[in-house]
Amino acid sequence: MDPTQRQTPPSYSKESLIRRYKPIWRILLISNLALGGYMFAKARKKNSRVEDRKRPGPHDEDNQATDAVSSGLTPASPLSEEPSVPPTVIEPVKVREPIPEDQQRELFKWILEEKRKVKPKDPKEKKRIDEEKAILKQFIRAESIPQL
């Protein structure tokens, strides 16, 4: 090789760059369109739920009749079907055994210790914590603890 002949770095033409990155552009455009479609579908679904929740009041019955006639619906046909709500199952309340007084006192002592560890942020919170500690001390010193 001659020193006069230098190798120039290969220059890429615009056309070859476009061909090289074409799949990437396609993926970006398709994913962007899919995301936009998803967002519009979610917004539309949310709007339709809000409209379904709106129920006409007694003063809107005349408007319903005129709307039903103009839309070709008969008054006997339902304007919108409401999803059926499954019946709620009420579980019986479990009656628990009362906590013995000595365990309650130990619990109150523990709560009092935790309240002492708390660092108040402002005077209002300090006052509230002091009041709670005073109530706990009363419960601890009392001969009998009230049952809840």
XYZ file of N, CA and C in Angstrom:
444
model
N 0.827 -1.172 0.000
C 0.000 0.000 0.000
C 0.870 1.233 0.000
N 0.420 2.125 -0.750
C 1.118 3.403 -0.857
C 0.713 4.315 0.276
N 1.670 5.075 0.823
C 1.266 6.033 1.831
C 0.375 7.116 1.264
N 0.427 7.297 -0.018
C -0.418 8.330 -0.612
C -1.865 7.870 -0.689
N -2.038 6.584 -0.767
C -3.399 6.061 -0.800
C -3.840 5.753 0.620
N -4.722 6.506 1.081
C -5.235 6.294 2.434
C -6.585 5.604 2.353
N -6.779 4.818 3.351
C -8.090 4.172 3.404
C -9.050 5.115 4.100
N -10.100 5.405 3.456
C -11.120 6.242 4.067
C -12.114 5.337 4.766
N -12.600 5.790 5.913
C -13.587 4.956 6.583
C -14.817 4.824 5.709
N -15.434 3.667 5.771
C -16.613 3.476 4.913
C -17.709 4.463 5.313
N -18.227 5.148 4.342
C -19.299 6.102 4.613
C -20.630 5.422 4.322
N -21.527 5.606 5.225
C -22.840 5.005 5.072
C -23.752 6.021 4.408
N -24.458 5.561 3.456
C -25.406 6.457 2.816
C -26.690 6.482 3.636
N -27.491 7.488 3.347
C -28.754 7.627 4.081
C -29.631 6.397 3.889
N -29.633 5.898 2.700
C -30.500 4.770 2.374
C -30.123 3.529 3.188
N -28.847 3.276 3.362
C -28.442 2.091 4.111
C -28.769 2.253 5.601
N -28.665 3.478 6.131
C -29.035 3.712 7.522
C -30.526 3.474 7.733
N -31.321 3.930 6.806
C -32.769 3.736 6.916
C -33.092 2.246 6.897
N -32.429 1.520 6.021
C -32.674 0.078 5.958
C -32.239 -0.615 7.243
N -31.132 -0.162 7.800
C -30.604 -0.798 8.997
C -31.546 -0.611 10.190
N -32.101 0.584 10.358
C -32.927 0.892 11.523
C -34.430 0.779 11.257
N -34.796 0.277 10.095
C -36.211 0.151 9.743
C -36.984 -0.720 10.736
N -36.493 -1.874 11.133
C -37.250 -2.696 12.098
C -37.431 -1.992 13.440
N -36.423 -1.247 13.866
C -36.537 -0.535 15.141
C -37.621 0.527 15.052
N -37.654 1.275 13.954
C -38.695 2.299 13.780
C -40.076 1.670 13.744
N -40.179 0.540 13.085
C -41.479 -0.143 13.024
C -41.949 -0.536 14.429
N -41.047 -1.114 15.198
C -41.412 -1.537 16.555
C -41.833 -0.328 17.387
N -41.075 0.765 17.297
C -41.421 1.968 18.060
C -42.794 2.511 17.652
N -43.057 2.592 16.351
C -44.344 3.115 15.895
C -45.503 2.203 16.303
N -45.317 0.914 16.150
C -46.395 -0.022 16.497
C -46.675 0.017 17.995
N -45.612 0.022 18.813
C -45.834 0.054 20.261
C -46.464 1.376 20.686
N -46.081 2.473 20.048
C -46.669 3.767 20.367
C -48.153 3.785 20.011
N -48.505 3.249 18.850
C -49.917 3.186 18.462
C -50.704 2.280 19.408
N -50.106 1.165 19.786
C -50.795 0.253 20.702
C -51.023 0.917 22.059
N -50.024 1.624 22.555
C -50.171 2.308 23.831
C -51.255 3.383 23.751
N -51.260 4.151 22.672
C -52.290 5.174 22.493
C -53.684 4.568 22.426
N -53.822 3.472 21.687
C -55.120 2.800 21.603
C -55.573 2.276 22.946
N -54.645 1.729 23.698
C -54.971 1.220 25.032
C -55.442 2.349 25.941
N -54.748 3.474 25.900
C -55.130 4.605 26.752
C -56.509 5.143 26.372
N -56.794 5.245 25.085
C -58.111 5.719 24.671
C -59.205 4.732 25.051
N -58.918 3.450 24.940
C -59.919 2.442 25.307
C -60.214 2.493 26.796
N -59.178 2.658 27.618
C -59.380 2.761 29.064
C -60.226 3.977 29.404
N -59.916 5.124 28.761
C -60.675 6.344 29.043
C -62.132 6.172 28.624
N -62.358 5.543 27.499
C -63.728 5.349 27.023
C -64.495 4.411 27.955
N -63.815 3.351 28.413
C -64.451 2.399 29.326
C -64.798 3.080 30.637
N -63.899 3.937 31.120
C -64.137 4.653 32.365
C -65.323 5.607 32.205
N -65.399 6.308 31.071
C -66.507 7.226 30.823
C -67.833 6.481 30.734
N -67.831 5.301 30.127
C -69.081 4.557 30.015
C -69.550 4.070 31.379
N -68.612 3.742 32.269
C -69.004 3.336 33.623
C -69.646 4.494 34.365
N -69.091 5.684 34.204
C -69.641 6.855 34.885
C -71.041 7.132 34.376
N -71.255 7.000 33.069
C -72.579 7.244 32.502
C -73.572 6.187 32.974
N -73.112 4.935 33.124
C -74.003 3.873 33.593
C -74.427 4.103 35.036
N -73.567 4.710 35.805
C -73.885 4.940 37.215
C -74.929 6.035 37.383
N -74.973 6.938 36.435
C -75.956 8.019 36.542
C -77.339 7.421 36.339
N -78.175 7.603 37.337
C -79.537 7.082 37.243
C -80.489 8.260 37.221
N -81.467 8.186 36.347
C -82.410 9.301 36.291
C -83.279 9.346 37.533
N -83.538 10.543 37.997
C -84.383 10.740 39.165
C -85.840 10.741 38.767
N -86.771 10.954 39.721
C -88.204 10.940 39.419
C -88.597 12.084 38.490
N -87.863 13.185 38.495
C -88.205 14.305 37.634
C -87.766 14.073 36.194
N -86.973 13.029 35.938
C -86.488 12.747 34.592
C -87.329 11.695 33.873
N -88.449 11.220 34.455
C -89.242 10.169 33.834
C -89.841 10.633 32.514
N -90.270 11.890 32.444
C -90.844 12.396 31.199
C -89.779 12.427 30.109
N -88.571 12.802 30.461
C -87.483 12.840 29.494
C -87.136 11.437 29.014
N -87.242 10.447 29.883
C -86.971 9.069 29.493
C -87.972 8.599 28.456
N -89.221 8.924 28.658
C -90.257 8.476 27.736
C -90.019 9.077 26.356
N -89.681 10.363 26.305
C -89.447 10.983 24.997
C -88.170 10.446 24.373
N -87.149 10.173 25.172
C -85.917 9.616 24.647
C -86.148 8.210 24.114
N -86.946 7.410 24.827
C -87.214 6.038 24.412
C -87.999 6.024 23.108
N -88.955 6.923 22.963
C -89.757 6.975 21.753
C -88.888 7.418 20.585
N -88.034 8.426 20.804
C -87.211 8.930 19.712
C -86.137 7.927 19.293
N -85.682 7.091 20.216
C -84.656 6.112 19.872
C -85.264 4.802 19.375
N -86.580 4.682 19.393
C -87.225 3.491 18.868
C -87.422 2.409 19.920
N -87.141 2.694 21.167
C -87.326 1.713 22.224
C -88.750 1.810 22.757
N -89.263 0.696 23.155
C -90.586 0.721 23.761
C -90.426 1.023 25.241
N -91.422 1.608 25.876
C -91.306 1.920 27.296
C -91.095 0.682 28.160
N -91.494 -0.491 27.699
C -91.352 -1.708 28.489
C -89.918 -2.236 28.464
N -89.148 -1.858 27.428
C -87.778 -2.381 27.345
C -86.864 -1.590 28.275
N -85.937 -2.256 28.918
C -85.041 -1.537 29.833
C -84.080 -0.647 29.058
N -83.809 0.533 29.597
C -82.908 1.461 28.929
C -81.464 1.015 29.067
N -81.088 0.544 30.213
C -79.730 0.032 30.398
C -79.783 -1.104 31.397
N -79.056 -2.136 31.096
C -79.035 -3.277 32.007
C -77.991 -3.029 33.076
N -78.388 -3.199 34.314
C -77.455 -3.039 35.419
C -76.875 -4.400 35.763
N -75.575 -4.458 36.021
C -75.009 -5.747 36.399
C -75.579 -6.197 37.734
N -75.868 -7.477 37.812
C -76.447 -7.982 39.055
C -75.367 -8.038 40.129
N -75.717 -7.617 41.309
C -74.795 -7.613 42.427
C -74.982 -8.908 43.194
N -73.898 -9.662 43.386
C -74.068 -10.914 44.129
C -74.435 -10.616 45.577
N -75.236 -11.469 46.171
C -75.642 -11.223 47.561
C -74.428 -11.295 48.484
N -74.412 -10.415 49.445
C -73.287 -10.399 50.379
C -73.504 -11.471 51.441
N -72.439 -12.163 51.744
C -72.489 -13.216 52.743
C -72.028 -12.615 54.067
N -72.898 -12.662 55.039
C -72.576 -12.108 56.350
C -72.081 -13.239 57.232
N -70.840 -13.087 57.665
C -70.263 -14.101 58.533
C -70.663 -13.815 59.969
N -70.951 -14.847 60.720
C -71.316 -14.616 62.121
C -70.118 -14.057 62.893
N -70.404 -13.196 63.843
C -69.365 -12.585 64.655
C -68.831 -13.628 65.627
N -67.510 -13.758 65.633
C -66.901 -14.720 66.538
C -66.747 -14.079 67.914
N -67.284 -14.756 68.906
C -67.174 -14.269 70.274
C -65.857 -14.786 70.830
N -65.014 -13.857 71.236
C -63.712 -14.246 71.750
C -63.713 -14.198 73.260
N -62.839 -14.991 73.817
C -62.720 -15.026 75.264
C -62.132 -13.712 75.755
N -62.593 -13.229 76.910
C -62.020 -11.985 77.427
C -60.562 -12.188 77.832
N -59.785 -11.128 77.652
C -58.366 -11.183 77.999
C -58.241 -11.012 79.510
N -57.457 -11.865 80.160
C -57.280 -11.734 81.615
C -56.656 -10.380 81.981
N -56.965 -9.904 83.203
C -56.508 -8.585 83.644
C -54.991 -8.473 83.678
N -54.309 -9.527 84.106
C -52.849 -9.434 84.187
C -52.224 -9.272 82.798
N -52.803 -9.938 81.787
C -52.304 -9.766 80.419
C -52.614 -8.351 79.909
N -53.785 -7.823 80.287
C -54.126 -6.458 79.878
C -53.153 -5.463 80.495
N -52.809 -5.664 81.758
C -51.856 -4.766 82.416
C -50.485 -4.826 81.734
N -50.047 -6.036 81.402
C -48.776 -6.172 80.697
C -48.824 -5.456 79.346
N -49.942 -5.585 78.670
C -50.108 -4.909 77.380
C -50.074 -3.395 77.560
N -50.776 -2.883 78.556
C -50.769 -1.440 78.820
C -49.364 -0.952 79.166
N -48.622 -1.741 79.948
C -47.242 -1.360 80.284
C -46.375 -1.293 79.032
N -46.553 -2.276 78.166
C -45.782 -2.284 76.917
C -46.118 -1.063 76.056
N -47.415 -0.746 75.943
C -47.840 0.425 75.159
C -47.248 1.693 75.769
N -47.244 1.777 77.103
C -46.675 2.939 77.783
C -45.183 3.074 77.471
N -44.459 1.954 77.481
C -43.034 1.997 77.137
C -42.827 2.498 75.713
N -43.666 2.037 74.799
C -43.544 2.467 73.403
C -43.865 3.958 73.257
N -44.856 4.440 74.006
C -45.205 5.870 73.967
C -44.047 6.720 74.483
N -43.311 6.196 75.461
C -42.164 6.943 76.005
C -41.041 7.042 74.987
N -40.938 6.060 74.102
C -39.881 6.066 73.086
C -40.162 7.036 71.939
N -41.418 7.392 71.773
C -41.801 8.251 70.647
C -41.276 9.665 70.874
N -40.691 10.222 69.812
C -40.217 11.604 69.884
C -41.241 12.491 69.175
N -41.920 13.384 69.918
C -42.941 14.236 69.291
C -42.312 15.262 68.355
N -43.041 15.603 67.294
C -42.550 16.559 66.305
C -42.897 17.990 66.675
N -44.023 18.166 67.322
C -44.451 19.513 67.695
C -45.150 19.464 69.057
N -45.404 20.616 69.653
C -46.039 20.641 70.983
C -47.424 19.996 71.017
N -48.148 20.099 69.913
C -49.493 19.514 69.855
C -49.416 17.994 69.993
N -48.481 17.393 69.279
C -48.315 15.944 69.342
C -47.805 15.515 70.722
N -46.937 16.319 71.311
C -46.419 16.014 72.653
C -47.562 15.995 73.662
N -48.463 16.956 73.541
C -49.607 17.026 74.456
C -50.497 15.793 74.305
N -50.732 15.389 73.055
C -51.565 14.220 72.793
C -50.930 12.962 73.379
N -49.633 12.800 73.178
C -48.933 11.623 73.709
C -48.963 11.618 75.232
N -48.783 12.793 75.839
C -48.833 12.875 77.300
C -50.203 12.475 77.837
N -51.249 12.900 77.151
C -52.605 12.529 77.562
C -52.804 11.016 77.470
N -52.316 10.411 76.387
C -52.457 8.971 76.216
C -51.677 8.225 77.301
N -50.483 8.737 77.621
C -49.693 8.098 78.676
C -50.399 8.198 80.027
N -51.045 9.336 80.293
C -51.771 9.501 81.556
C -52.919 8.496 81.656
N -53.627 8.288 80.542
C -54.732 7.316 80.542
C -54.196 5.908 80.775
N -53.078 5.583 80.132
C -52.491 4.254 80.322
C -52.057 4.047 81.771
N -51.478 5.078 82.381
C -51.056 4.970 83.783
C -52.262 4.743 84.693
N -53.378 5.413 84.387
C -54.592 5.210 85.180
C -55.065 3.760 85.090
N -55.042 3.199 83.880
C -55.457 1.809 83.713
C -54.529 0.859 84.460
N -53.222 1.134 84.411
C -52.262 0.256 85.081
C -52.454 0.298 86.594
N -52.704 1.482 87.151
C -52.844 1.648 88.617
C -54.206 1.208 89.139
N -55.202 1.144 88.249
C -56.563 0.829 88.708
C -56.626 -0.598 89.262
N -57.543 -0.787 90.233
C -57.704 -2.109 90.824
C -58.342 -3.085 89.842
N -59.314 -2.596 89.083
C -59.945 -3.455 88.073
C -59.951 -2.703 86.749
N -59.737 -3.448 85.680
C -59.706 -2.864 84.348
C -61.058 -3.083 83.701
N -61.649 -2.032 83.109
C -62.949 -2.211 82.465
C -62.861 -3.156 81.259
N -63.887 -3.982 81.101
C -63.938 -4.929 79.981
C -64.454 -4.205 78.744
N -63.821 -4.461 77.638
C -64.254 -3.840 76.383
C -65.204 -4.730 75.643
